[in-house]
XYZ file of C-alpha atoms in Angstrom:
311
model
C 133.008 44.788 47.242
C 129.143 45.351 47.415
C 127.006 43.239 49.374
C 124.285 43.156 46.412
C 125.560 43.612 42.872
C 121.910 45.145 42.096
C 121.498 48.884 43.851
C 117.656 49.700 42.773
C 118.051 53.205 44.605
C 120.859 55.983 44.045
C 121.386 59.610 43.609
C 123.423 61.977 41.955
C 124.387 65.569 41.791
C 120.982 65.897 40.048
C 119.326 65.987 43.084
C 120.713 65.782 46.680
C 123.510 63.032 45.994
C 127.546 64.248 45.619
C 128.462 62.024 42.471
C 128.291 63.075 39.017
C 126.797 61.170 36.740
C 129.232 59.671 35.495
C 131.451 59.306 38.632
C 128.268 56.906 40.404
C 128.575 54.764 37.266
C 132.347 54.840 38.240
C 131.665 54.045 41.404
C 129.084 51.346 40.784
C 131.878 49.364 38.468
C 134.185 49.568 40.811
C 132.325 48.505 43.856
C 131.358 45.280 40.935
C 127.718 46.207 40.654
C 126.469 44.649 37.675
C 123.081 46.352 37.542
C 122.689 50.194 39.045
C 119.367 52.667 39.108
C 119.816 56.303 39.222
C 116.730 57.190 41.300
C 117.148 61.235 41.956
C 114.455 63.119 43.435
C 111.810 64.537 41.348
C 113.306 64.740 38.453
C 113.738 62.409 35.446
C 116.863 60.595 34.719
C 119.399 61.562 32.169
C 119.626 59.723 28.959
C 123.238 61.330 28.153
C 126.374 62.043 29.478
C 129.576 64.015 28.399
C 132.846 62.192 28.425
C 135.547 64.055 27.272
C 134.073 66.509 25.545
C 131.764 64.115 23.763
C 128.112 63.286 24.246
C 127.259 59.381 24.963
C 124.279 57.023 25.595
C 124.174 57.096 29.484
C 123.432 52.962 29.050
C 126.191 52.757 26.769
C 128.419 54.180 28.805
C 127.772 52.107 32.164
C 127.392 48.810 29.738
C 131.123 49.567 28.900
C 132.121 49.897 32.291
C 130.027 46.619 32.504
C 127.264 48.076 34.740
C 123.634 47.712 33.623
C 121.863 51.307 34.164
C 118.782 51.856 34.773
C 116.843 55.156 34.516
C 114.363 55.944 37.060
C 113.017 58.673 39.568
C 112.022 59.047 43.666
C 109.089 60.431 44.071
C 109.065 62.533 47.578
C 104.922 61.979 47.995
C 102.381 63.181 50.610
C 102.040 66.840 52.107
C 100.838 65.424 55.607
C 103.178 62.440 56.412
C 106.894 62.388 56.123
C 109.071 60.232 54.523
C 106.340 58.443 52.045
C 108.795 58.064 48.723
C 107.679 56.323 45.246
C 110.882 55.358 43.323
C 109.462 54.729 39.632
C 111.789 52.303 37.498
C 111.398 51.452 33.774
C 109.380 53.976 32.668
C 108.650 56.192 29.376
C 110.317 59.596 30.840
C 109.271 61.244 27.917
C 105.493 61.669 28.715
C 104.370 64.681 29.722
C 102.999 63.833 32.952
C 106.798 63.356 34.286
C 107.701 67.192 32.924
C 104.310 68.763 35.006
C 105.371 66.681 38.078
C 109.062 68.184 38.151
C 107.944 71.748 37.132
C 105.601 71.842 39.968
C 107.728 69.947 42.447
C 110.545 72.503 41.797
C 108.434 75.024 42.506
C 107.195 73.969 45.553
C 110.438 73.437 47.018
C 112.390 76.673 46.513
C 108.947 78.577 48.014
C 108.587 75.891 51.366
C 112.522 75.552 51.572
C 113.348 79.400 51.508
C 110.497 79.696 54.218
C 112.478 77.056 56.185
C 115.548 78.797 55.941
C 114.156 81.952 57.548
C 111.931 80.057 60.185
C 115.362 78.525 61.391
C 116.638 82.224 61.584
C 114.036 83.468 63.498
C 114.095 80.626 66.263
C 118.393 81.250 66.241
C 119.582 78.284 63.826
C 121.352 80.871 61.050
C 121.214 79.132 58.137
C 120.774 81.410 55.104
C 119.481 80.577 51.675
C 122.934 81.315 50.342
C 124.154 78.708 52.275
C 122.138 76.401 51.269
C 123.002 76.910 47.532
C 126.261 76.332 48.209
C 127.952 73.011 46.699
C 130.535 70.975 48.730
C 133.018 72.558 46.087
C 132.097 75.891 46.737
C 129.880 75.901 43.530
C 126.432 76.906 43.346
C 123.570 74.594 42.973
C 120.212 76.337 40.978
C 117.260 77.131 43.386
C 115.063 74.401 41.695
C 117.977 71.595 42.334
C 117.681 72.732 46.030
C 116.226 69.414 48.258
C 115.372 69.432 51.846
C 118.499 67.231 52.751
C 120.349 70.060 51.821
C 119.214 72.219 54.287
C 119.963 69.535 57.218
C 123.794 69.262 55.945
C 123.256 73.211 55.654
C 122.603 73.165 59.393
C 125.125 70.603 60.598
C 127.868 71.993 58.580
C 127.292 75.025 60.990
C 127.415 73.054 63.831
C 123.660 73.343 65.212
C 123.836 69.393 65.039
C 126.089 66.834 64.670
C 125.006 65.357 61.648
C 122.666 66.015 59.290
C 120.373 63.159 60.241
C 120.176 64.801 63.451
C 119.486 67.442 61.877
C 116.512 66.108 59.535
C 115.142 65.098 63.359
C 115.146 68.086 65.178
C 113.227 69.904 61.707
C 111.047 66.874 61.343
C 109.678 66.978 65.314
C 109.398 70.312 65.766
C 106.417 71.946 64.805
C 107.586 75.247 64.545
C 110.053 74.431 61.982
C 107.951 71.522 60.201
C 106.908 73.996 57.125
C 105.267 72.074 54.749
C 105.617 71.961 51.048
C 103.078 70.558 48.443
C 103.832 67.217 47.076
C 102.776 64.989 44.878
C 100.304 62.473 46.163
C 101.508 58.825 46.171
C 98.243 57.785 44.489
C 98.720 60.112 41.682
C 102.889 59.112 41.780
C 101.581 55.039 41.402
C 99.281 55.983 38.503
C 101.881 58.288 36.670
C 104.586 55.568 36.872
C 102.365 52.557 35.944
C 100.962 54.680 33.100
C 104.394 54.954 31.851
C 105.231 51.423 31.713
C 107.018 51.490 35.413
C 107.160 49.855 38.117
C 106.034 51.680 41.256
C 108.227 50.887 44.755
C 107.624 51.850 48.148
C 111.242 53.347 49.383
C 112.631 52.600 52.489
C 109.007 51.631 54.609
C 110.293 51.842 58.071
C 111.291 55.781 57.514
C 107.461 56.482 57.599
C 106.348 56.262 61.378
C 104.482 53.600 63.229
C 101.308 55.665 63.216
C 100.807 58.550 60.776
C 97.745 61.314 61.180
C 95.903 61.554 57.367
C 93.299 63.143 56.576
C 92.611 64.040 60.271
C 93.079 60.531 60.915
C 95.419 58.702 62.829
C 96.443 54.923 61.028
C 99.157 52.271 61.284
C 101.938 52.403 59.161
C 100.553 49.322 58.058
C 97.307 50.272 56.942
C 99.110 53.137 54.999
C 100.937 50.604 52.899
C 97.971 48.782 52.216
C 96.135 51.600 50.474
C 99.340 52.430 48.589
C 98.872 48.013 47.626
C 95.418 48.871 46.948
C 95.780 51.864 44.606
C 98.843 49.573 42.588
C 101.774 49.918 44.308
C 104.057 46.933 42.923
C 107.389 46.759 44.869
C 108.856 47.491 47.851
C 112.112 48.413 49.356
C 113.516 45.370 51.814
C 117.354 45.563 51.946
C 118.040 49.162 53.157
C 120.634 50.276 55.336
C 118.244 51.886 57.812
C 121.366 52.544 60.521
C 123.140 54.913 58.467
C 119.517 57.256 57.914
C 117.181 59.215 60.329
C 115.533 55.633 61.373
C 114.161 55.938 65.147
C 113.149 52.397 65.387
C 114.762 49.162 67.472
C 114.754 46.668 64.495
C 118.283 46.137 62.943
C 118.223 46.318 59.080
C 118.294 42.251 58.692
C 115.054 42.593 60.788
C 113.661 44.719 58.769
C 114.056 42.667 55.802
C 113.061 39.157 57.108
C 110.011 41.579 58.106
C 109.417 43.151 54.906
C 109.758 39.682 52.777
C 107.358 37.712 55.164
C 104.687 40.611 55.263
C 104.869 41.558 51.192
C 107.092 38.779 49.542
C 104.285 36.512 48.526
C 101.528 39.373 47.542
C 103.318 42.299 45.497
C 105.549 41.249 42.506
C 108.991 42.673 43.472
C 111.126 42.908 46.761
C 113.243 45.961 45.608
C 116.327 47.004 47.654
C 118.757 50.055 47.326
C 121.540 51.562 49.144
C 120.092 55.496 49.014
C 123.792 56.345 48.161
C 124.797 59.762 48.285
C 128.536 59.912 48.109
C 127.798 61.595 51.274
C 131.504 60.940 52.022
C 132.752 63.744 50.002
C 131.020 65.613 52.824
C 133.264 64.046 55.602
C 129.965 62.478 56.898
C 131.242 59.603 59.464
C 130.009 55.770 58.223
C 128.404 57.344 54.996
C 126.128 54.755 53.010
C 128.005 52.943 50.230
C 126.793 51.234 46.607
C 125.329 47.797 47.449
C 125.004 48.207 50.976
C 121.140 47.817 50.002
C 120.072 46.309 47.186
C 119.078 42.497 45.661
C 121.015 39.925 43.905
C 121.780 39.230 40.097
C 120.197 36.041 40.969
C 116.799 37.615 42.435
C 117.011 40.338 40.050
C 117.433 38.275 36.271
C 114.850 35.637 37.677
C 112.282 38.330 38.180
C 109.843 39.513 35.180
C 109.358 42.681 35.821
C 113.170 43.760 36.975
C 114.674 41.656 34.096
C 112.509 43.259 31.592
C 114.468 46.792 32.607
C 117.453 46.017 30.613
């Protein structure tokens, strides 16, 4: 069974994940999650599903598998520093601000990720755009659904690495293959979200590095956070399970949170916590992360305004 009945941080075939919709509300009942938030990249959540042939409240349908779901979106932010992702929870999807933000992230994505592709080529990783669009079923995935984790599984599936998050390293420190795309600015992602009656999260903190060059200028990690804080930020991600990513610090993932709750737990209103499930199992990826592995209790979660008020 899960280790937190709350996961505040999921995907689905939507974006990079390997679970339908409906199969990671499955999932999330069986695993005994009570409350679960689909955050995929970029793009806004569903509010239906089809089950057998029939169309159905998304809610309604995890509330009868007696799962709580919650809507929401993760934000991949900032052109210059990697790893800098707003998950947005709560909010009124249907403004038009959300729409404009996926349109040009989509965009922006299928032109930097194509140029990846053929950078790779050039410098002998073959991984070709085809191959990229390829599904674990042999399906093909749209050019706009395409995200940048698929191109790491692309090139471990090929055997350049041995996983993909060894894969996501060797693109990320290499300048040569670190083609950047635009993205949304974390400032703007706060503002959109809050506007929209959300709440605005900081995702998994320790994936951005120790020191980060913006704007020319080289800060802490530390002081980053603080002008996300500063421009509204109002959660951030604690329980994570930081061993099963691209993480290159020491700290184990209990570290991490005892570090994240005495830094932030008495100065921004929620301590948010997610497992970042794929499914990536369906992949044969060794140790994949599982519902609940991050996350935060019923407890923590009912007691808290701002979470409570999201179902």
């Amino acid at each position: 069974m899960a280790r937190y009945e709350c996961d505040l941080h999921t995907h689905s075939v939507r974006s990079d994940g390997n679970d339908t919709v409906i199969e990671l509300i499955d999932h999330a009942a069986s695993a005994g999650l009570r409350v679960l938030a689909l955050t995929d990249h970029d793009v806004r959540p569903p509010v239906e599903v089809e089950v057998d042939g029939a169309t159905v409240d998304v809610k309604t349908y995890a509330k009868q598998k007696s799962v709580s779901f919650i809507g929401g979106i993760e934000y991949s932010c900032d052109t210059d520093v990697d790893d800098v992702h707003i998950v947005g929870l709560g909010c009124d999807f249907s403004m038009p601000a959300f729409l404009a933000a996926e349109q040009a992230m989509a965009k922006s994505k299928v032109d930097a990720y194509r140029a990846l592709t053929e950078v790779l080529t050039r410098n002998g990783i073959l991984v070709d755009w085809s191959d990229v669009l390829q599904n674990a079923d042999g399906s093909s995935r749209p050019e706009d659904a395409v995200q940048r984790k698929h191109i790491f599984e692309t090139i471990a599936r090929k055997g350049y690495t041995k996983t993909w998050q060894e894969a996501k390293l060797l693109v990320r420190d290499n300048p040569v293959y670190n083609i950047r795309r635009e993205k949304i600015d974390p400032l703007d992602a706060i503002q959109i979200i809050r506007a929209a009656g959300g709440v605005a999260i900081l995702a998994h903190p320790h994936l951005i590095n120790e020191t980060v060059e913006k704007n020319g200028e080289k800060i802490s990690r530390r002081d980053y956070i603080e002008r996300l804080i500063e421009s509204g930020l109002m959660g951030i991600e604690a329980a994570y399970p930081y061993d099963k990513t691209s993480y290159k610090g020491t700290q184990t993932n209990e570290e991490i949170r005892e570090s994240i709750l005495r830094e932030y737990g008495a100065r921004l209103p929620v301590i948010s916590g997610g497992s970042d499930y794929h499914a990536d199992g369906k992949k044969g990826v060794a140790s994949p992360r599982e519902l609940g592995e991050g996350g935060v209790t019923f407890d923590y979660f009912r007691t808290n305004p701002l979470l409570a008020a999201l179902i």
